[in-house]
Amino acid sequence: MTNLKGRDLLSLADLQTSEILELLDLAKQLKSGELRPNFERKTLGLLFRKASTRTRVSFSVAMHQLGGHVIDLLPSTTQVGRGEPVEDTARVLDRYVDALAIRTFAQSELETFAKYCKIPIINALSDREHPCQALADLLTVIENFGGLTGLTLTYFGDGNNMAHSLMLGCALVGMNVRIASPVGFTPDPEIVAQTKTIANGKSEVLVTNDPHLAAKGAQVLYTDVWASMGQEQEADDRIPLFQPFQLNSELMALAHPKAIVLHCLPAHRGEEITVEVLEGSQSKVWDEAENRLHAQKALLVSIL
């Protein structure tokens, strides 16, 4: 994976198909214990403007298991939280740490860090994309089906950052992708167009307002919260609009008999997903959460 050394990951579209597949293969080897890289004297900085459980902990544990170190750059305890220009922070951190994982609101902030840093910048979630989660999702699909090409993933809910990264990731690896969202909450048209260009007619890209159509025959059923971080004030208003897109037994019955259920978490039981489905035998949500560790470990090994 020397071709990824020193590179940024701001979007899944930054990767080629072969690079994603190599990353996922490396993640499997790291998960099995077959490979044990040593990152002694390597340091990862975590700059998170949004709350995090899985992303923060998985990156921290990954670096620890690789023999490296993590510095948690909380905005409340650094000059970032006092209004220091991003370009100034970037140029200083560039001289201290070996890579930065940034969880923020605007994609433009990630782009600014990438512009002013020579070290790799990792998108640990922005309002536009969540590429690290999508890598873990693809790893979970491989574990359950043995491959990716030709499978269908259906996402129900808000056309948000998670929908965007799933669209791009599926198109890159030859999976069909369907996004079922309420009117007014579909994915960014620019991302849809980009996804269709990547798919190039070789796999399906469907954006629909019909959850039943989207569920038919799908091998992977995926959902996310109806109101993302920063949209909490809209949560109550969204419930009646999103209710038909709840991942429940009715939609499960339309999917492939061996379909799996994924959710990037945290889950609001009884809203975007029922307890029956989340805790059911077809749910792979907890394996998916664990795979954040292995996918991100593979990414760190590759870029460092």
CSV table of C-alpha atoms in Angstrom, one decimal:
chain,number,residue,atom,x,y,z
A,1,MET,CA,0.0,0.0,0.0
A,2,THR,CA,3.0,2.3,-0.5
A,3,ASN,CA,0.8,4.3,-3.1
A,4,LEU,CA,-1.2,5.6,-0.1
A,5,LYS,CA,1.8,6.7,1.9
A,6,GLY,CA,1.5,10.3,2.9
A,7,ARG,CA,-1.9,10.8,1.2
A,8,ASP,CA,-5.0,12.4,2.6
A,9,LEU,CA,-8.4,10.8,2.9
A,10,LEU,CA,-11.0,13.5,2.7
A,11,SER,CA,-13.5,11.5,0.6
A,12,LEU,CA,-13.9,7.9,-0.5
A,13,ALA,CA,-13.6,9.3,-4.0
A,14,ASP,CA,-9.9,10.1,-3.2
A,15,LEU,CA,-9.3,6.3,-3.6
A,16,GLN,CA,-9.2,4.1,-6.6
A,17,THR,CA,-11.2,0.8,-6.6
A,18,SER,CA,-8.0,-1.2,-6.3
A,19,GLU,CA,-6.9,0.9,-3.3
A,20,ILE,CA,-10.1,0.3,-1.4
A,21,LEU,CA,-9.9,-3.4,-2.0
A,22,GLU,CA,-6.3,-3.5,-0.9
A,23,LEU,CA,-7.3,-1.6,2.3
A,24,LEU,CA,-10.1,-4.0,3.1
A,25,ASP,CA,-7.7,-7.0,2.5
A,26,LEU,CA,-5.2,-5.4,4.8
A,27,ALA,CA,-7.9,-4.8,7.4
A,28,LYS,CA,-8.8,-8.5,7.3
A,29,GLN,CA,-5.1,-9.4,7.8
A,30,LEU,CA,-4.7,-7.0,10.7
A,31,LYS,CA,-8.0,-8.3,12.3
A,32,SER,CA,-6.7,-11.9,12.1
A,33,GLY,CA,-3.4,-11.0,13.7
A,34,GLU,CA,-1.5,-12.1,10.6
A,35,LEU,CA,0.3,-8.7,10.4
A,36,ARG,CA,1.7,-6.8,13.4
A,37,PRO,CA,3.2,-3.5,12.2
A,38,ASN,CA,5.1,-1.4,14.7
A,39,PHE,CA,4.4,2.3,14.9
A,40,GLU,CA,6.8,3.2,17.7
A,41,ARG,CA,7.4,7.0,17.7
A,42,LYS,CA,4.4,7.7,15.5
A,43,THR,CA,1.7,10.1,16.7
A,44,LEU,CA,-1.8,10.7,15.6
A,45,GLY,CA,-3.6,13.9,16.5
A,46,LEU,CA,-7.4,13.8,17.0
A,47,LEU,CA,-9.0,17.2,16.4
A,48,PHE,CA,-12.8,16.7,17.0
A,49,ARG,CA,-15.3,19.5,16.9
A,50,LYS,CA,-18.2,17.0,17.3
A,51,ALA,CA,-19.0,14.4,19.9
A,52,SER,CA,-17.7,10.9,19.2
A,53,THR,CA,-17.6,7.4,20.7
A,54,ARG,CA,-16.7,4.9,18.0
A,55,THR,CA,-14.4,7.1,15.9
A,56,ARG,CA,-12.5,8.5,18.9
A,57,VAL,CA,-12.0,5.2,20.7
A,58,SER,CA,-11.3,3.1,17.5
A,59,PHE,CA,-8.6,5.5,16.3
A,60,SER,CA,-7.1,5.7,19.8
A,61,VAL,CA,-7.0,1.9,20.3
A,62,ALA,CA,-5.8,1.4,16.7
A,63,MET,CA,-2.7,3.6,17.3
A,64,HIS,CA,-2.1,2.0,20.7
A,65,GLN,CA,-2.2,-1.5,19.2
A,66,LEU,CA,0.2,-0.4,16.5
A,67,GLY,CA,2.6,0.8,19.1
A,68,GLY,CA,2.0,4.5,18.4
A,69,HIS,CA,0.5,7.4,20.4
A,70,VAL,CA,-2.5,9.6,20.2
A,71,ILE,CA,-3.0,13.3,21.2
A,72,ASP,CA,-6.6,14.4,21.8
A,73,LEU,CA,-6.7,18.0,20.6
A,74,LEU,CA,-9.9,19.1,22.2
A,75,PRO,CA,-11.1,22.5,21.0
A,76,SER,CA,-11.9,23.4,24.6
A,77,THR,CA,-8.3,22.9,25.6
A,78,THR,CA,-6.5,24.2,22.5
A,79,GLN,CA,-6.3,27.5,20.7
A,80,VAL,CA,-8.6,26.0,18.1
A,81,GLY,CA,-11.5,26.7,20.4
A,82,ARG,CA,-10.4,30.4,20.8
A,83,GLY,CA,-10.5,31.2,17.2
A,84,GLU,CA,-6.9,30.6,16.0
A,85,PRO,CA,-7.0,30.6,12.2
A,86,VAL,CA,-7.2,27.0,10.8
A,87,GLU,CA,-4.2,27.6,8.6
A,88,ASP,CA,-2.0,28.6,11.6
A,89,THR,CA,-3.1,25.5,13.6
A,90,ALA,CA,-2.4,23.3,10.6
A,91,ARG,CA,1.1,24.6,10.0
A,92,VAL,CA,2.0,24.1,13.7
A,93,LEU,CA,0.5,20.6,14.1
A,94,ASP,CA,2.2,19.6,10.8
A,95,ARG,CA,5.5,19.9,12.6
A,96,TYR,CA,4.4,17.9,15.7
A,97,VAL,CA,2.3,14.9,14.7
A,98,ASP,CA,2.5,12.3,11.9
A,99,ALA,CA,-1.2,12.4,10.9
A,100,LEU,CA,-4.4,14.2,11.8
A,101,ALA,CA,-7.9,12.8,12.1
A,102,ILE,CA,-10.4,15.6,12.0
A,103,ARG,CA,-14.1,15.4,12.9
A,104,THR,CA,-15.8,18.7,12.0
A,105,PHE,CA,-18.7,20.4,10.3
A,106,ALA,CA,-17.5,21.9,7.1
A,107,GLN,CA,-15.7,19.9,4.5
A,108,SER,CA,-13.8,23.1,3.7
A,109,GLU,CA,-12.0,23.0,7.0
A,110,LEU,CA,-10.6,19.6,6.1
A,111,GLU,CA,-9.5,21.0,2.7
A,112,THR,CA,-7.7,23.9,4.5
A,113,PHE,CA,-5.8,21.5,6.7
A,114,ALA,CA,-4.8,19.4,3.7
A,115,LYS,CA,-3.6,22.6,1.9
A,116,TYR,CA,-1.4,23.7,4.8
A,117,CYS,CA,-0.2,20.3,6.1
A,118,LYS,CA,2.3,18.0,4.5
A,119,ILE,CA,1.2,15.2,6.9
A,120,PRO,CA,-1.9,13.0,6.0
A,121,ILE,CA,-5.3,14.4,6.9
A,122,ILE,CA,-8.1,11.9,7.6
A,123,ASN,CA,-11.8,12.9,7.4
A,124,ALA,CA,-13.1,11.4,10.7
A,125,LEU,CA,-16.6,12.8,9.8
A,126,SER,CA,-17.8,16.0,8.2
A,127,ASP,CA,-21.2,17.2,7.2
A,128,ARG,CA,-20.4,16.0,3.7
A,129,GLU,CA,-18.9,12.5,4.2
A,130,HIS,CA,-18.0,9.8,6.7
A,131,PRO,CA,-15.4,7.7,4.7
A,132,CYS,CA,-14.0,5.8,7.6
A,133,GLN,CA,-17.4,4.4,8.6
A,134,ALA,CA,-18.0,3.4,5.0
A,135,LEU,CA,-14.8,1.4,4.9
A,136,ALA,CA,-15.8,-0.5,8.0
A,137,ASP,CA,-19.2,-1.1,6.4
A,138,LEU,CA,-17.7,-2.6,3.3
A,139,LEU,CA,-15.4,-4.8,5.4
A,140,THR,CA,-18.5,-6.1,7.2
A,141,VAL,CA,-20.2,-6.9,3.9
A,142,ILE,CA,-17.2,-8.9,2.7
A,143,GLU,CA,-17.2,-10.9,6.0
A,144,ASN,CA,-20.8,-11.9,5.4
A,145,PHE,CA,-20.9,-12.4,1.7
A,146,GLY,CA,-17.3,-13.1,0.7
A,147,GLY,CA,-17.2,-10.3,-1.8
A,148,LEU,CA,-18.8,-7.0,-2.9
A,149,THR,CA,-19.4,-7.0,-6.7
A,150,GLY,CA,-23.0,-7.2,-7.7
A,151,LEU,CA,-24.5,-7.0,-4.2
A,152,THR,CA,-27.2,-4.4,-3.4
A,153,LEU,CA,-27.0,-2.0,-0.5
A,154,THR,CA,-30.1,0.0,0.4
A,155,TYR,CA,-29.9,3.0,2.7
A,156,PHE,CA,-33.1,4.4,4.3
A,157,GLY,CA,-33.3,7.9,5.8
A,158,ASP,CA,-31.7,11.3,5.5
A,159,GLY,CA,-29.5,11.8,2.4
A,160,ASN,CA,-26.6,12.9,4.8
A,161,ASN,CA,-22.9,12.4,5.0
A,162,MET,CA,-23.4,8.6,5.6
A,163,ALA,CA,-25.5,8.3,2.5
A,164,HIS,CA,-22.9,10.2,0.5
A,165,SER,CA,-20.0,7.9,1.5
A,166,LEU,CA,-22.0,4.8,1.1
A,167,MET,CA,-22.9,5.9,-2.5
A,168,LEU,CA,-19.4,6.6,-3.5
A,169,GLY,CA,-18.0,3.5,-1.8
A,170,CYS,CA,-20.5,1.1,-3.3
A,171,ALA,CA,-20.0,2.5,-6.8
A,172,LEU,CA,-16.2,2.2,-6.5
A,173,VAL,CA,-16.4,-1.5,-5.5
A,174,GLY,CA,-19.1,-2.5,-8.0
A,175,MET,CA,-22.1,-2.7,-5.6
A,176,ASN,CA,-25.6,-1.5,-6.5
A,177,VAL,CA,-26.7,1.3,-4.2
A,178,ARG,CA,-30.2,2.6,-3.5
A,179,ILE,CA,-31.0,5.6,-1.3
A,180,ALA,CA,-34.6,5.8,-0.1
A,181,SER,CA,-35.3,9.3,1.4
A,182,PRO,CA,-38.3,11.5,2.0
A,183,VAL,CA,-39.0,14.3,-0.5
A,184,GLY,CA,-36.6,17.2,0.4
A,185,PHE,CA,-34.1,15.0,2.2
A,186,THR,CA,-32.4,13.3,-0.8
A,187,PRO,CA,-28.6,13.2,-1.1
A,188,ASP,CA,-26.6,16.1,-2.6
A,189,PRO,CA,-27.2,16.1,-6.4
A,190,GLU,CA,-23.4,16.7,-6.9
A,191,ILE,CA,-22.7,13.4,-5.0
A,192,VAL,CA,-25.4,11.6,-6.9
A,193,ALA,CA,-23.9,12.7,-10.2
A,194,GLN,CA,-20.4,11.8,-9.0
A,195,THR,CA,-21.6,8.3,-8.0
A,196,LYS,CA,-23.2,7.7,-11.3
A,197,THR,CA,-20.0,8.7,-13.1
A,198,ILE,CA,-18.0,6.3,-11.0
A,199,ALA,CA,-20.6,3.5,-11.6
A,200,ASN,CA,-20.5,4.2,-15.3
A,201,GLY,CA,-23.6,2.0,-15.9
A,202,LYS,CA,-21.9,-1.1,-14.5
A,203,SER,CA,-23.9,-1.0,-11.2
A,204,GLU,CA,-27.2,0.5,-10.1
A,205,VAL,CA,-27.5,3.9,-8.5
A,206,LEU,CA,-31.0,4.6,-7.4
A,207,VAL,CA,-32.4,7.6,-5.4
A,208,THR,CA,-36.0,7.2,-4.6
A,209,ASN,CA,-38.8,8.3,-2.3
A,210,ASP,CA,-40.2,4.7,-2.2
A,211,PRO,CA,-38.7,2.6,0.6
A,212,HIS,CA,-40.5,-0.6,-0.5
A,213,LEU,CA,-39.1,-0.4,-4.0
A,214,ALA,CA,-35.6,0.2,-2.6
A,215,ALA,CA,-35.8,-2.8,-0.2
A,216,LYS,CA,-36.7,-5.4,-2.8
A,217,GLY,CA,-34.0,-8.1,-3.0
A,218,ALA,CA,-31.3,-6.0,-1.3
A,219,GLN,CA,-28.6,-7.9,0.5
A,220,VAL,CA,-27.6,-5.0,2.9
A,221,LEU,CA,-30.2,-2.8,4.6
A,222,TYR,CA,-28.7,0.3,6.2
A,223,THR,CA,-30.0,3.2,8.2
A,224,ASP,CA,-28.8,6.1,10.3
A,225,VAL,CA,-30.4,8.6,12.7
A,226,TRP,CA,-33.0,10.9,11.2
A,227,ALA,CA,-31.4,14.1,12.6
A,228,SER,CA,-27.6,14.3,12.5
A,229,MET,CA,-25.4,16.3,14.9
A,230,GLY,CA,-26.3,19.9,14.6
A,231,GLN,CA,-29.8,19.1,13.4
A,232,GLU,CA,-31.2,18.2,16.8
A,233,GLN,CA,-33.7,21.0,16.8
A,234,GLU,CA,-35.3,19.5,13.7
A,235,ALA,CA,-35.7,16.0,15.2
A,236,ASP,CA,-39.3,16.2,16.3
A,237,ASP,CA,-40.5,17.7,13.0
A,238,ARG,CA,-38.7,15.0,11.0
A,239,ILE,CA,-40.4,12.0,12.7
A,240,PRO,CA,-43.6,12.0,10.7
A,241,LEU,CA,-41.8,12.6,7.4
A,242,PHE,CA,-39.3,9.8,8.0
A,243,GLN,CA,-41.6,7.2,9.6
A,244,PRO,CA,-42.3,5.4,6.3
A,245,PHE,CA,-38.5,4.9,6.0
A,246,GLN,CA,-38.1,3.1,9.4
A,247,LEU,CA,-36.1,-0.1,9.1
A,248,ASN,CA,-38.6,-2.7,10.4
A,249,SER,CA,-39.8,-6.2,9.7
A,250,GLU,CA,-42.0,-5.0,6.8
A,251,LEU,CA,-39.0,-3.8,4.9
A,252,MET,CA,-36.9,-6.8,6.0
A,253,ALA,CA,-39.5,-9.1,4.4
A,254,LEU,CA,-38.9,-7.5,1.0
A,255,ALA,CA,-35.2,-7.9,1.1
A,256,HIS,CA,-33.0,-10.9,0.2
A,257,PRO,CA,-33.6,-13.8,2.7
A,258,LYS,CA,-30.0,-13.6,3.9
A,259,ALA,CA,-29.9,-9.8,4.0
A,260,ILE,CA,-27.9,-8.2,6.8
A,261,VAL,CA,-28.7,-5.0,8.8
A,262,LEU,CA,-26.2,-2.3,9.4
A,263,HIS,CA,-26.4,1.0,11.4
A,264,CYS,CA,-23.5,3.4,12.0
A,265,LEU,CA,-24.7,4.1,15.5
A,266,PRO,CA,-25.8,5.7,17.8
A,267,ALA,CA,-29.3,4.1,17.2
A,268,HIS,CA,-32.6,5.6,18.2
A,269,ARG,CA,-34.7,2.5,18.9
A,270,GLY,CA,-38.2,2.9,17.7
A,271,GLU,CA,-37.4,5.7,15.3
A,272,GLU,CA,-35.1,4.9,12.3
A,273,ILE,CA,-34.9,1.2,13.4
A,274,THR,CA,-37.1,-1.1,15.5
A,275,VAL,CA,-35.7,-3.0,18.5
A,276,GLU,CA,-36.7,-6.3,16.7
A,277,VAL,CA,-34.5,-5.5,13.7
A,278,LEU,CA,-31.6,-4.0,15.6
A,279,GLU,CA,-31.3,-6.9,18.0
A,280,GLY,CA,-32.4,-9.6,15.5
A,281,SER,CA,-30.4,-12.4,14.0
A,282,GLN,CA,-29.7,-10.6,10.8
A,283,SER,CA,-28.2,-7.6,12.5
A,284,LYS,CA,-24.5,-7.2,12.1
A,285,VAL,CA,-24.3,-3.8,13.8
A,286,TRP,CA,-21.9,-4.8,16.5
A,287,ASP,CA,-19.5,-6.5,14.1
A,288,GLU,CA,-19.7,-3.3,12.0
A,289,ALA,CA,-18.8,-1.2,15.0
A,290,GLU,CA,-15.8,-3.4,15.8
A,291,ASN,CA,-14.7,-3.2,12.2
A,292,ARG,CA,-14.2,0.6,12.6
A,293,LEU,CA,-11.0,-0.4,14.6
A,294,HIS,CA,-9.7,-2.8,11.9
A,295,ALA,CA,-10.5,-0.6,8.9
A,296,GLN,CA,-8.9,2.5,10.4
A,297,LYS,CA,-5.9,0.5,11.5
A,298,ALA,CA,-5.4,-0.5,7.9
A,299,LEU,CA,-5.8,3.1,6.8
A,300,LEU,CA,-3.2,4.3,9.3
A,301,VAL,CA,-0.7,1.5,8.3
A,302,SER,CA,-1.2,2.5,4.7
A,303,ILE,CA,-0.8,6.3,5.0
A,304,LEU,CA,2.1,6.1,7.6
